[in-house]
Amino acid sequence: MSQHDPNRGRRDGPPDLDELFRQLNQKLARLLGAKPPQGGGNSPEPAPGIALKGSLLAAGGVALALWLVSGFYVVDAREQGVVLRLGSFDRLTDSGLQWHFPYPFEGVEIVTLTEVRSVEIGYRGSAQNRVPEESLMLTEDQNIIDVQLSAQYDVKDARAFLFNNLAADSDAKDIVKQAGETAIREVVGKNNVDFVLNEGRGQIAVDTQRAMQLILDRYGLGVRIAKVNINDVQPPAPVQAAFDDAIKAGQDKDKLRNEGLAYANDVIPRAKGLAARLTAEADGYRQRVVATAEGDAARFRQVLPEYNKAPVVTRNRLYFEMMQQVLSNTSKIVVDQKKGSGNILYLPLNQLLDASKPGATLPGAGPAVPPAEKTGPEAANAGEARSGREVTRGRELGGR
């Protein structure tokens, strides 16, 4: 290799590796303080000790570069970095490319903030896999009830979650589950069994979430309870039938109450309307009677001057008008007191008036006959009846 022209190797092909290493050794030797060789020609080989020392320095430089590069790390947008210096908290880093002093001076822990974690209380996996020591609890009215719930939570403080988490696992599941058991037992113990079983599930979930958050904040765990779901609430299996009967009885009570209210809403308005109508009719009758009385009084006051002028004529006229009004709707019996025979002539005037209407007939009689066609005894009886009425009316007028 030494017999070849180094310039020709650079012109015709790839560079000579020996020449490159020789130049590198010379540069390292100059850096280490070695004297350059005297004279012309090819440079002599460096001393073995100098070459070894240069190789070590080069390897150390590469290792230093790799060590410094190992301090780079990337934080995702959903994460937050916690930098530890010699094992203690130093700073928080946000998303992006970050750098810290490499091991052993500094380290970094990446905490996911947006990951929603879940914990089950009272069951595992499904509602059939019950855990009685977690689900059975006592209500305010001393009833045992079986409650199953789940809680979702995430991390709101990466530093507190990393340093204050004393649970066996890193996601604080045990602490959240214990806080959930404490909170649900406290909330259920403040309410009666009917409220828990029926209309109070939503309120119980809200109160449990609030109580869990207060407990975890006192622990300083850095966890936020996102939601609490009440999956199942029912009495224990041995008393399930009795609770079902009680619930059915309550439903029947509500049904009967609603029916009674519907009946009352139907009857009461009609009764009020009838009462209002009767009241209005009574007021109208009162006003009519008062108005009639006032009109009669006014009429009598107007008649009084005429009565003073001709008392007999006015009295007869008033009498005839009143008798006409009274006798217009009654049947009459005419008695001839002048004859001594004692015979009574009965005139069924009501039937005669009905028969006088067009197309009407007397009871038990045939078709009506026009008065002009009556002959014989019928005409005589009719004439006698007319003469009797005229005699009676003349007697009454003469007596007055």
mmCIF file of C-alpha atoms in Angstrom:
data_model
loop_
_atom_site.group_PDB
_atom_site.id
_atom_site.type_symbol
_atom_site.label_atom_id
_atom_site.label_comp_id
_atom_site.label_asym_id
_atom_site.label_seq_id
_atom_site.Cartn_x
_atom_site.Cartn_y
_atom_site.Cartn_z
ATOM 1 C CA MET A 1 0.000 0.000 0.000
ATOM 2 C CA SER A 2 2.906 2.384 0.830
ATOM 3 C CA GLN A 3 4.331 2.022 -2.745
ATOM 4 C CA HIS A 4 1.277 3.515 -4.360
ATOM 5 C CA ASP A 5 0.819 7.174 -5.019
ATOM 6 C CA PRO A 6 -1.749 8.565 -2.557
ATOM 7 C CA ASN A 7 -2.745 11.259 -5.038
ATOM 8 C CA ARG A 8 -3.582 8.653 -7.661
ATOM 9 C CA GLY A 9 -5.872 6.818 -5.173
ATOM 10 C CA ARG A 10 -7.795 9.964 -4.542
ATOM 11 C CA ARG A 11 -8.113 10.628 -8.263
ATOM 12 C CA ASP A 12 -8.996 7.160 -9.534
ATOM 13 C CA GLY A 13 -10.940 5.535 -6.691
ATOM 14 C CA PRO A 14 -12.020 5.742 -3.071
ATOM 15 C CA PRO A 15 -9.641 7.308 -0.537
ATOM 16 C CA ASP A 16 -6.943 5.159 1.094
ATOM 17 C CA LEU A 17 -8.110 4.090 4.563
ATOM 18 C CA ASP A 18 -4.565 3.787 5.863
ATOM 19 C CA GLU A 19 -3.863 7.343 4.833
ATOM 20 C CA LEU A 20 -6.974 8.581 6.545
ATOM 21 C CA PHE A 21 -6.102 6.826 9.806
ATOM 22 C CA ARG A 22 -2.536 8.158 9.572
ATOM 23 C CA GLN A 23 -3.774 11.726 9.225
ATOM 24 C CA LEU A 24 -6.199 11.246 12.111
ATOM 25 C CA ASN A 25 -3.396 9.967 14.323
ATOM 26 C CA GLN A 26 -1.238 12.944 13.453
ATOM 27 C CA LYS A 27 -4.008 15.349 14.403
ATOM 28 C CA LEU A 28 -4.543 13.579 17.715
ATOM 29 C CA ALA A 29 -0.825 13.640 18.368
ATOM 30 C CA ARG A 30 -0.682 17.369 17.776
ATOM 31 C CA LEU A 31 -3.607 17.793 20.180
ATOM 32 C CA LEU A 32 -1.743 15.762 22.772
ATOM 33 C CA GLY A 33 1.441 17.865 22.380
ATOM 34 C CA ALA A 34 3.561 15.523 20.276
ATOM 35 C CA LYS A 35 6.132 17.057 17.934
ATOM 36 C CA PRO A 36 5.555 16.712 14.205
ATOM 37 C CA PRO A 37 8.131 14.577 12.321
ATOM 38 C CA GLN A 38 11.149 16.328 10.649
ATOM 39 C CA GLY A 39 11.987 15.928 6.987
ATOM 40 C CA GLY A 40 10.048 15.136 3.927
ATOM 41 C CA GLY A 41 8.419 12.054 2.644
ATOM 42 C CA ASN A 42 5.755 10.050 4.273
ATOM 43 C CA SER A 43 4.918 10.739 7.889
ATOM 44 C CA PRO A 44 6.166 8.131 10.318
ATOM 45 C CA GLU A 45 3.720 6.084 12.353
ATOM 46 C CA PRO A 46 2.809 7.610 15.738
ATOM 47 C CA ALA A 47 3.939 5.983 18.929
ATOM 48 C CA PRO A 48 1.734 3.132 20.199
ATOM 49 C CA GLY A 49 0.894 4.924 23.465
ATOM 50 C CA ILE A 50 -0.218 8.022 21.656
ATOM 51 C CA ALA A 51 -2.475 6.049 19.306
ATOM 52 C CA LEU A 52 -4.153 4.191 22.171
ATOM 53 C CA LYS A 53 -4.750 7.389 24.048
ATOM 54 C CA GLY A 54 -6.331 8.981 20.984
ATOM 55 C CA SER A 55 -8.666 6.026 20.487
ATOM 56 C CA LEU A 56 -9.808 6.236 24.062
ATOM 57 C CA LEU A 57 -10.540 9.918 23.721
ATOM 58 C CA ALA A 58 -12.549 9.323 20.585
ATOM 59 C CA ALA A 59 -14.581 6.573 22.240
ATOM 60 C CA GLY A 60 -15.146 8.798 25.254
ATOM 61 C CA GLY A 61 -16.400 11.594 23.030
ATOM 62 C CA VAL A 62 -18.860 9.271 21.333
ATOM 63 C CA ALA A 63 -20.065 7.937 24.686
ATOM 64 C CA LEU A 64 -20.473 11.473 26.000
ATOM 65 C CA ALA A 65 -22.528 12.413 22.976
ATOM 66 C CA LEU A 66 -24.735 9.349 23.380
ATOM 67 C CA TRP A 67 -25.175 10.093 27.100
ATOM 68 C CA LEU A 68 -26.257 13.642 26.380
ATOM 69 C CA VAL A 69 -28.632 12.505 23.656
ATOM 70 C CA SER A 70 -30.300 10.087 26.083
ATOM 71 C CA GLY A 71 -31.727 13.101 27.937
ATOM 72 C CA PHE A 72 -34.190 13.894 25.163
ATOM 73 C CA TYR A 73 -37.795 12.698 25.554
ATOM 74 C CA VAL A 74 -41.197 13.414 23.990
ATOM 75 C CA VAL A 75 -44.388 14.284 25.929
ATOM 76 C CA ASP A 76 -47.696 13.628 24.192
ATOM 77 C CA ALA A 77 -50.536 16.178 24.204
ATOM 78 C CA ARG A 78 -52.534 13.973 26.602
ATOM 79 C CA GLU A 79 -49.595 13.577 28.981
ATOM 80 C CA GLN A 80 -47.461 15.580 31.360
ATOM 81 C CA GLY A 81 -43.870 14.967 32.332
ATOM 82 C CA VAL A 82 -42.601 15.039 35.913
ATOM 83 C CA VAL A 83 -38.824 15.625 36.089
ATOM 84 C CA LEU A 84 -37.057 14.184 39.136
ATOM 85 C CA ARG A 85 -33.621 15.450 40.137
ATOM 86 C CA LEU A 86 -31.750 12.968 42.300
ATOM 87 C CA GLY A 87 -35.115 11.359 43.163
ATOM 88 C CA SER A 88 -36.978 14.515 44.226
ATOM 89 C CA PHE A 89 -39.471 16.635 42.298
ATOM 90 C CA ASP A 90 -37.903 19.359 40.171
ATOM 91 C CA ARG A 91 -40.369 20.556 37.520
ATOM 92 C CA LEU A 92 -43.310 19.728 35.239
ATOM 93 C CA THR A 93 -42.976 19.632 31.471
ATOM 94 C CA ASP A 94 -45.707 20.049 28.876
ATOM 95 C CA SER A 95 -46.193 18.350 25.536
ATOM 96 C CA GLY A 96 -43.428 18.399 22.926
ATOM 97 C CA LEU A 97 -39.749 17.511 22.686
ATOM 98 C CA GLN A 98 -38.056 18.014 26.061
ATOM 99 C CA TRP A 99 -34.611 17.420 27.549
ATOM 100 C CA HIS A 100 -33.304 16.664 31.033
ATOM 101 C CA PHE A 101 -29.916 15.817 32.442
ATOM 102 C CA PRO A 102 -29.341 12.140 31.759
ATOM 103 C CA TYR A 103 -29.183 9.414 34.361
ATOM 104 C CA PRO A 104 -28.224 9.435 37.188
ATOM 105 C CA PHE A 105 -28.700 13.164 37.718
ATOM 106 C CA GLU A 106 -32.288 13.505 36.479
ATOM 107 C CA GLY A 107 -35.150 11.232 35.437
ATOM 108 C CA VAL A 108 -38.671 11.735 34.051
ATOM 109 C CA GLU A 109 -42.023 10.108 34.755
ATOM 110 C CA ILE A 110 -44.758 10.416 32.097
ATOM 111 C CA VAL A 111 -48.314 10.653 33.527
ATOM 112 C CA THR A 112 -51.376 10.340 31.286
ATOM 113 C CA LEU A 113 -53.956 12.987 32.251
ATOM 114 C CA THR A 114 -56.895 12.312 29.918
ATOM 115 C CA GLU A 115 -57.128 8.545 30.338
ATOM 116 C CA VAL A 116 -60.442 7.645 31.989
ATOM 117 C CA ARG A 117 -60.034 4.909 34.545
ATOM 118 C CA SER A 118 -62.881 2.917 36.089
ATOM 119 C CA VAL A 119 -63.497 1.153 39.384
ATOM 120 C CA GLU A 120 -66.356 -1.224 40.264
ATOM 121 C CA ILE A 121 -67.934 -1.393 43.711
ATOM 122 C CA GLY A 122 -70.270 -4.209 44.731
ATOM 123 C CA TYR A 123 -69.664 -6.399 41.671
ATOM 124 C CA ARG A 124 -66.956 -7.573 39.298
ATOM 125 C CA GLY A 125 -67.525 -7.558 35.574
ATOM 126 C CA SER A 126 -71.309 -8.118 35.565
ATOM 127 C CA ALA A 127 -74.245 -7.668 37.935
ATOM 128 C CA GLN A 128 -74.401 -11.423 38.613
ATOM 129 C CA ASN A 129 -70.894 -11.429 40.107
ATOM 130 C CA ARG A 130 -71.848 -9.698 43.320
ATOM 131 C CA VAL A 131 -69.474 -8.855 46.136
ATOM 132 C CA PRO A 132 -71.747 -8.797 49.219
ATOM 133 C CA GLU A 133 -69.144 -7.298 51.548
ATOM 134 C CA GLU A 134 -69.087 -4.215 49.308
ATOM 135 C CA SER A 135 -72.697 -3.988 48.096
ATOM 136 C CA LEU A 136 -74.747 -4.623 51.258
ATOM 137 C CA MET A 137 -75.381 -1.496 53.312
ATOM 138 C CA LEU A 138 -77.876 -0.058 55.798
ATOM 139 C CA THR A 139 -80.408 2.712 55.105
ATOM 140 C CA GLU A 140 -81.662 5.376 57.486
ATOM 141 C CA ASP A 141 -84.782 3.360 58.385
ATOM 142 C CA GLN A 142 -82.702 0.282 59.311
ATOM 143 C CA ASN A 143 -83.256 -1.668 56.072
ATOM 144 C CA ILE A 144 -80.538 -3.659 54.329
ATOM 145 C CA ILE A 145 -80.128 -2.889 50.640
ATOM 146 C CA ASP A 146 -77.850 -4.110 47.841
ATOM 147 C CA VAL A 147 -76.207 -1.309 45.797
ATOM 148 C CA GLN A 148 -73.865 -1.714 42.822
ATOM 149 C CA LEU A 149 -72.061 1.251 41.306
ATOM 150 C CA SER A 150 -69.126 2.195 39.130
ATOM 151 C CA ALA A 151 -66.972 5.330 39.166
ATOM 152 C CA GLN A 152 -64.903 6.868 36.353
ATOM 153 C CA TYR A 153 -61.951 9.087 37.225
ATOM 154 C CA ASP A 154 -58.900 10.714 35.642
ATOM 155 C CA VAL A 155 -55.785 12.605 36.788
ATOM 156 C CA LYS A 156 -55.972 16.339 37.442
ATOM 157 C CA ASP A 157 -52.563 16.844 39.173
ATOM 158 C CA ALA A 158 -49.648 14.766 37.859
ATOM 159 C CA ARG A 159 -47.308 15.662 40.736
ATOM 160 C CA ALA A 160 -49.827 14.776 43.467
ATOM 161 C CA PHE A 161 -50.853 11.599 41.641
ATOM 162 C CA LEU A 162 -47.221 10.483 41.379
ATOM 163 C CA PHE A 163 -46.006 11.339 44.871
ATOM 164 C CA ASN A 164 -49.151 10.935 47.045
ATOM 165 C CA ASN A 165 -50.336 7.650 45.557
ATOM 166 C CA LEU A 166 -49.786 5.031 48.251
ATOM 167 C CA ALA A 167 -51.812 2.306 46.510
ATOM 168 C CA ALA A 168 -50.247 -0.948 45.462
ATOM 169 C CA ASP A 169 -50.823 -0.203 41.773
ATOM 170 C CA SER A 170 -49.872 2.992 39.975
ATOM 171 C CA ASP A 171 -53.394 4.127 39.013
ATOM 172 C CA ALA A 172 -54.712 4.588 42.582
ATOM 173 C CA LYS A 173 -57.543 2.129 41.958
ATOM 174 C CA ASP A 174 -57.588 0.778 45.516
ATOM 175 C CA ILE A 175 -57.797 4.217 47.102
ATOM 176 C CA VAL A 176 -60.598 5.306 44.763
ATOM 177 C CA LYS A 177 -62.533 2.090 45.460
ATOM 178 C CA GLN A 178 -62.234 2.546 49.215
ATOM 179 C CA ALA A 179 -63.309 6.168 48.931
ATOM 180 C CA GLY A 180 -66.295 5.055 46.842
ATOM 181 C CA GLU A 181 -67.372 2.483 49.434
ATOM 182 C CA THR A 182 -67.150 5.081 52.175
ATOM 183 C CA ALA A 183 -69.099 7.673 50.207
ATOM 184 C CA ILE A 184 -71.939 5.388 49.078
ATOM 185 C CA ARG A 185 -72.457 3.993 52.584
ATOM 186 C CA GLU A 186 -72.608 7.530 53.975
ATOM 187 C CA VAL A 187 -75.128 8.683 51.367
ATOM 188 C CA VAL A 188 -77.361 5.593 51.619
ATOM 189 C CA GLY A 189 -77.295 5.803 55.412
ATOM 190 C CA LYS A 190 -78.861 9.280 55.230
ATOM 191 C CA ASN A 191 -81.896 8.197 53.134
ATOM 192 C CA ASN A 192 -84.760 5.758 53.610
ATOM 193 C CA VAL A 193 -85.185 2.606 51.571
ATOM 194 C CA ASP A 194 -88.069 3.874 49.401
ATOM 195 C CA PHE A 195 -86.055 6.878 48.263
ATOM 196 C CA VAL A 196 -83.033 4.723 47.427
ATOM 197 C CA LEU A 197 -85.054 2.102 45.543
ATOM 198 C CA ASN A 198 -87.292 4.387 43.503
ATOM 199 C CA GLU A 199 -86.890 8.058 42.748
ATOM 200 C CA GLY A 200 -83.589 8.818 44.483
ATOM 201 C CA ARG A 201 -81.044 7.032 42.271
ATOM 202 C CA GLY A 202 -79.943 10.129 40.384
ATOM 203 C CA GLN A 203 -79.587 12.199 43.536
ATOM 204 C CA ILE A 204 -77.672 9.414 45.269
ATOM 205 C CA ALA A 205 -75.198 9.240 42.352
ATOM 206 C CA VAL A 206 -74.599 13.014 42.520
ATOM 207 C CA ASP A 207 -74.147 12.983 46.307
ATOM 208 C CA THR A 208 -71.775 9.999 46.105
ATOM 209 C CA GLN A 209 -69.634 11.710 43.464
ATOM 210 C CA ARG A 210 -69.385 14.836 45.624
ATOM 211 C CA ALA A 211 -68.478 12.827 48.737
ATOM 212 C CA MET A 212 -65.827 10.808 46.857
ATOM 213 C CA GLN A 213 -64.223 13.977 45.506
ATOM 214 C CA LEU A 214 -64.032 15.493 48.985
ATOM 215 C CA ILE A 215 -62.355 12.363 50.377
ATOM 216 C CA LEU A 216 -59.781 12.167 47.554
ATOM 217 C CA ASP A 217 -59.031 15.890 47.848
ATOM 218 C CA ARG A 218 -58.295 15.419 51.550
ATOM 219 C CA TYR A 219 -55.885 12.635 50.589
ATOM 220 C CA GLY A 220 -54.252 14.931 48.016
ATOM 221 C CA LEU A 221 -54.328 12.132 45.429
ATOM 222 C CA GLY A 222 -54.612 14.412 42.400
ATOM 223 C CA VAL A 223 -57.617 12.478 41.028
ATOM 224 C CA ARG A 224 -60.887 13.909 39.654
ATOM 225 C CA ILE A 225 -64.089 11.843 39.791
ATOM 226 C CA ALA A 226 -65.683 12.235 36.359
ATOM 227 C CA LYS A 227 -68.928 10.318 36.911
ATOM 228 C CA VAL A 228 -70.639 7.863 39.270
ATOM 229 C CA ASN A 229 -73.191 5.389 37.870
ATOM 230 C CA ILE A 230 -75.674 3.533 40.104
ATOM 231 C CA ASN A 231 -75.932 0.282 38.142
ATOM 232 C CA ASP A 232 -78.353 -1.646 40.349
ATOM 233 C CA VAL A 233 -80.261 -1.051 43.571
ATOM 234 C CA GLN A 234 -82.407 -3.804 45.033
ATOM 235 C CA PRO A 235 -83.171 -5.456 48.346
ATOM 236 C CA PRO A 236 -81.345 -8.636 49.344
ATOM 237 C CA ALA A 237 -82.531 -11.859 47.690
ATOM 238 C CA PRO A 238 -84.192 -13.395 50.828
ATOM 239 C CA VAL A 239 -86.596 -10.434 51.162
ATOM 240 C CA GLN A 240 -87.033 -9.643 47.466
ATOM 241 C CA ALA A 241 -90.648 -10.929 47.347
ATOM 242 C CA ALA A 242 -91.705 -8.818 50.333
ATOM 243 C CA PHE A 243 -90.189 -5.698 48.783
ATOM 244 C CA ASP A 244 -91.951 -6.429 45.490
ATOM 245 C CA ASP A 245 -95.293 -6.656 47.317
ATOM 246 C CA ALA A 246 -94.603 -3.384 49.090
ATOM 247 C CA ILE A 247 -93.722 -1.667 45.811
ATOM 248 C CA LYS A 248 -96.881 -3.033 44.167
ATOM 249 C CA ALA A 249 -98.992 -1.784 47.064
ATOM 250 C CA GLY A 250 -97.439 1.639 46.715
ATOM 251 C CA GLN A 251 -98.195 1.651 43.007
ATOM 252 C CA ASP A 252 -101.816 0.654 43.697
ATOM 253 C CA LYS A 253 -102.070 3.477 46.213
ATOM 254 C CA ASP A 254 -100.814 5.965 43.655
ATOM 255 C CA LYS A 255 -103.242 4.575 41.069
ATOM 256 C CA LEU A 256 -106.250 4.918 43.386
ATOM 257 C CA ARG A 257 -105.170 8.401 44.399
ATOM 258 C CA ASN A 258 -104.923 9.430 40.766
ATOM 259 C CA GLU A 259 -108.366 7.971 40.044
ATOM 260 C CA GLY A 260 -109.827 9.864 42.991
ATOM 261 C CA LEU A 261 -108.212 13.069 41.813
ATOM 262 C CA ALA A 262 -109.569 12.506 38.308
ATOM 263 C CA TYR A 263 -113.090 11.944 39.692
ATOM 264 C CA ALA A 264 -112.811 15.042 41.868
ATOM 265 C CA ASN A 265 -111.566 17.075 38.926
ATOM 266 C CA ASP A 266 -114.626 15.910 36.983
ATOM 267 C CA VAL A 267 -117.297 16.361 39.686
ATOM 268 C CA ILE A 268 -116.148 19.529 41.397
ATOM 269 C CA PRO A 269 -116.152 21.753 38.284
ATOM 270 C CA ARG A 270 -119.603 20.505 37.288
ATOM 271 C CA ALA A 271 -120.897 21.118 40.826
ATOM 272 C CA LYS A 272 -119.384 24.583 40.813
ATOM 273 C CA GLY A 273 -120.969 25.256 37.423
ATOM 274 C CA LEU A 274 -124.371 24.054 38.645
ATOM 275 C CA ALA A 275 -124.068 26.192 41.772
ATOM 276 C CA ALA A 276 -123.132 29.209 39.663
ATOM 277 C CA ARG A 277 -126.100 28.572 37.349
ATOM 278 C CA LEU A 278 -128.535 28.252 40.270
ATOM 279 C CA THR A 279 -127.124 31.400 41.831
ATOM 280 C CA ALA A 280 -127.531 33.246 38.547
ATOM 281 C CA GLU A 281 -131.096 31.947 38.157
ATOM 282 C CA ALA A 282 -131.938 32.986 41.724
ATOM 283 C CA ASP A 283 -130.527 36.436 41.101
ATOM 284 C CA GLY A 284 -132.517 36.676 37.897
ATOM 285 C CA TYR A 285 -135.698 35.526 39.635
ATOM 286 C CA ARG A 286 -135.147 38.031 42.427
ATOM 287 C CA GLN A 287 -134.611 40.847 39.956
ATOM 288 C CA ARG A 288 -137.672 39.759 37.956
ATOM 289 C CA VAL A 289 -139.900 39.608 41.053
ATOM 290 C CA VAL A 290 -138.630 42.949 42.291
ATOM 291 C CA ALA A 291 -139.129 44.503 38.877
ATOM 292 C CA THR A 292 -142.625 42.995 38.595
ATOM 293 C CA ALA A 293 -143.569 44.252 42.040
ATOM 294 C CA GLU A 294 -142.244 47.687 41.257
ATOM 295 C CA GLY A 295 -144.157 47.668 37.955
ATOM 296 C CA ASP A 296 -147.371 46.587 39.683
ATOM 297 C CA ALA A 297 -146.897 49.281 42.293
ATOM 298 C CA ALA A 298 -146.331 51.865 39.593
ATOM 299 C CA ARG A 299 -149.412 50.650 37.705
ATOM 300 C CA PHE A 300 -151.566 50.836 40.809
ATOM 301 C CA ARG A 301 -150.307 54.336 41.475
ATOM 302 C CA GLN A 302 -151.353 55.299 37.980
ATOM 303 C CA VAL A 303 -154.766 53.621 38.368
ATOM 304 C CA LEU A 304 -155.475 55.395 41.681
ATOM 305 C CA PRO A 305 -156.474 58.764 40.128
ATOM 306 C CA GLU A 306 -158.846 57.006 37.736
ATOM 307 C CA TYR A 307 -160.276 54.983 40.608
ATOM 308 C CA ASN A 308 -160.959 58.160 42.546
ATOM 309 C CA LYS A 309 -162.845 59.522 39.547
ATOM 310 C CA ALA A 310 -165.052 56.393 38.983
ATOM 311 C CA PRO A 311 -164.643 53.861 41.803
ATOM 312 C CA VAL A 312 -167.376 51.407 40.667
ATOM 313 C CA VAL A 313 -166.297 51.212 37.047
ATOM 314 C CA THR A 314 -162.646 50.838 37.936
ATOM 315 C CA ARG A 315 -163.393 48.196 40.569
ATOM 316 C CA ASN A 316 -165.545 46.147 38.144
ATOM 317 C CA ARG A 317 -162.909 46.355 35.448
ATOM 318 C CA LEU A 318 -160.179 45.185 37.821
ATOM 319 C CA TYR A 319 -162.409 42.387 39.038
ATOM 320 C CA PHE A 320 -163.218 41.169 35.541
ATOM 321 C CA GLU A 321 -159.561 41.204 34.514
ATOM 322 C CA MET A 322 -158.538 39.238 37.569
ATOM 323 C CA MET A 323 -161.353 36.680 37.164
ATOM 324 C CA GLN A 324 -160.474 36.262 33.519
ATOM 325 C CA GLN A 325 -156.885 35.618 34.474
ATOM 326 C CA VAL A 326 -157.822 33.153 37.235
ATOM 327 C CA LEU A 327 -160.555 31.241 35.389
ATOM 328 C CA SER A 328 -158.748 31.002 32.066
ATOM 329 C CA ASN A 329 -156.910 27.826 33.086
ATOM 330 C CA THR A 330 -159.593 26.098 35.186
ATOM 331 C CA SER A 331 -162.631 23.984 34.383
ATOM 332 C CA LYS A 332 -165.966 25.490 35.467
ATOM 333 C CA ILE A 333 -169.240 24.057 36.849
ATOM 334 C CA VAL A 334 -172.365 26.160 36.293
ATOM 335 C CA VAL A 335 -175.228 25.717 38.781
ATOM 336 C CA ASP A 336 -178.679 27.130 38.048
ATOM 337 C CA GLN A 337 -179.864 28.283 41.450
ATOM 338 C CA LYS A 338 -183.098 29.877 40.129
ATOM 339 C CA LYS A 339 -184.638 26.585 39.137
ATOM 340 C CA GLY A 340 -185.951 24.546 41.958
ATOM 341 C CA SER A 341 -185.345 21.248 40.282
ATOM 342 C CA GLY A 342 -181.910 20.979 41.920
ATOM 343 C CA ASN A 343 -180.368 19.655 38.733
ATOM 344 C CA ILE A 344 -176.694 20.445 38.242
ATOM 345 C CA LEU A 345 -175.442 21.160 34.779
ATOM 346 C CA TYR A 346 -171.829 19.972 34.420
ATOM 347 C CA LEU A 347 -169.840 21.513 31.633
ATOM 348 C CA PRO A 348 -166.464 19.830 30.947
ATOM 349 C CA LEU A 349 -164.992 23.037 29.582
ATOM 350 C CA ASN A 350 -161.444 21.682 29.452
ATOM 351 C CA GLN A 351 -162.507 18.918 27.121
ATOM 352 C CA LEU A 352 -164.653 21.306 25.123
ATOM 353 C CA LEU A 353 -161.732 23.681 24.716
ATOM 354 C CA ASP A 354 -159.513 20.848 23.601
ATOM 355 C CA ALA A 355 -162.192 19.709 21.161
ATOM 356 C CA SER A 356 -162.459 23.205 19.735
ATOM 357 C CA LYS A 357 -158.933 22.912 18.383
ATOM 358 C CA PRO A 358 -158.638 21.896 14.702
ATOM 359 C CA GLY A 359 -158.686 18.097 14.284
ATOM 360 C CA ALA A 360 -159.397 17.372 18.012
ATOM 361 C CA THR A 361 -162.189 15.093 19.280
ATOM 362 C CA LEU A 362 -163.751 14.381 22.632
ATOM 363 C CA PRO A 363 -162.702 11.175 24.423
ATOM 364 C CA GLY A 364 -164.821 8.241 23.238
ATOM 365 C CA ALA A 365 -166.369 10.290 20.434
ATOM 366 C CA GLY A 366 -166.002 10.101 16.689
ATOM 367 C CA PRO A 367 -164.804 12.809 14.360
ATOM 368 C CA ALA A 368 -165.726 16.342 15.219
ATOM 369 C CA VAL A 369 -168.920 17.692 13.560
ATOM 370 C CA PRO A 370 -169.114 21.361 12.575
ATOM 371 C CA PRO A 371 -171.481 23.368 14.760
ATOM 372 C CA ALA A 372 -173.643 24.255 11.800
ATOM 373 C CA GLU A 373 -174.431 20.598 11.114
ATOM 374 C CA LYS A 374 -175.642 19.761 14.668
ATOM 375 C CA THR A 375 -179.350 19.059 14.838
ATOM 376 C CA GLY A 376 -181.829 17.555 17.224
ATOM 377 C CA PRO A 377 -180.945 17.016 20.871
ATOM 378 C CA GLU A 378 -177.324 18.139 20.424
ATOM 379 C CA ALA A 379 -178.413 21.542 19.200
ATOM 380 C CA ALA A 380 -180.874 21.847 22.070
ATOM 381 C CA ASN A 381 -178.235 20.961 24.643
ATOM 382 C CA ALA A 382 -175.813 23.436 23.127
ATOM 383 C CA GLY A 383 -178.393 26.186 23.209
ATOM 384 C CA GLU A 384 -179.259 25.355 26.801
ATOM 385 C CA ALA A 385 -175.588 25.499 27.759
ATOM 386 C CA ARG A 386 -175.139 28.884 26.099
ATOM 387 C CA SER A 387 -178.249 30.254 27.810
ATOM 388 C CA GLY A 388 -177.023 28.963 31.171
ATOM 389 C CA ARG A 389 -173.672 30.741 30.770
ATOM 390 C CA GLU A 390 -175.379 33.955 29.771
ATOM 391 C CA VAL A 391 -177.750 33.753 32.785
ATOM 392 C CA THR A 392 -174.848 33.121 35.154
ATOM 393 C CA ARG A 393 -172.809 36.004 33.805
ATOM 394 C CA GLY A 394 -175.806 38.345 33.933
ATOM 395 C CA ARG A 395 -176.477 37.398 37.564
ATOM 396 C CA GLU A 396 -172.851 38.093 38.475
ATOM 397 C CA LEU A 397 -172.918 41.448 36.752
ATOM 398 C CA GLY A 398 -176.222 42.381 38.378
ATOM 399 C CA GLY A 399 -174.915 41.485 41.823
ATOM 400 C CA ARG A 400 -172.000 43.784 41.408
#
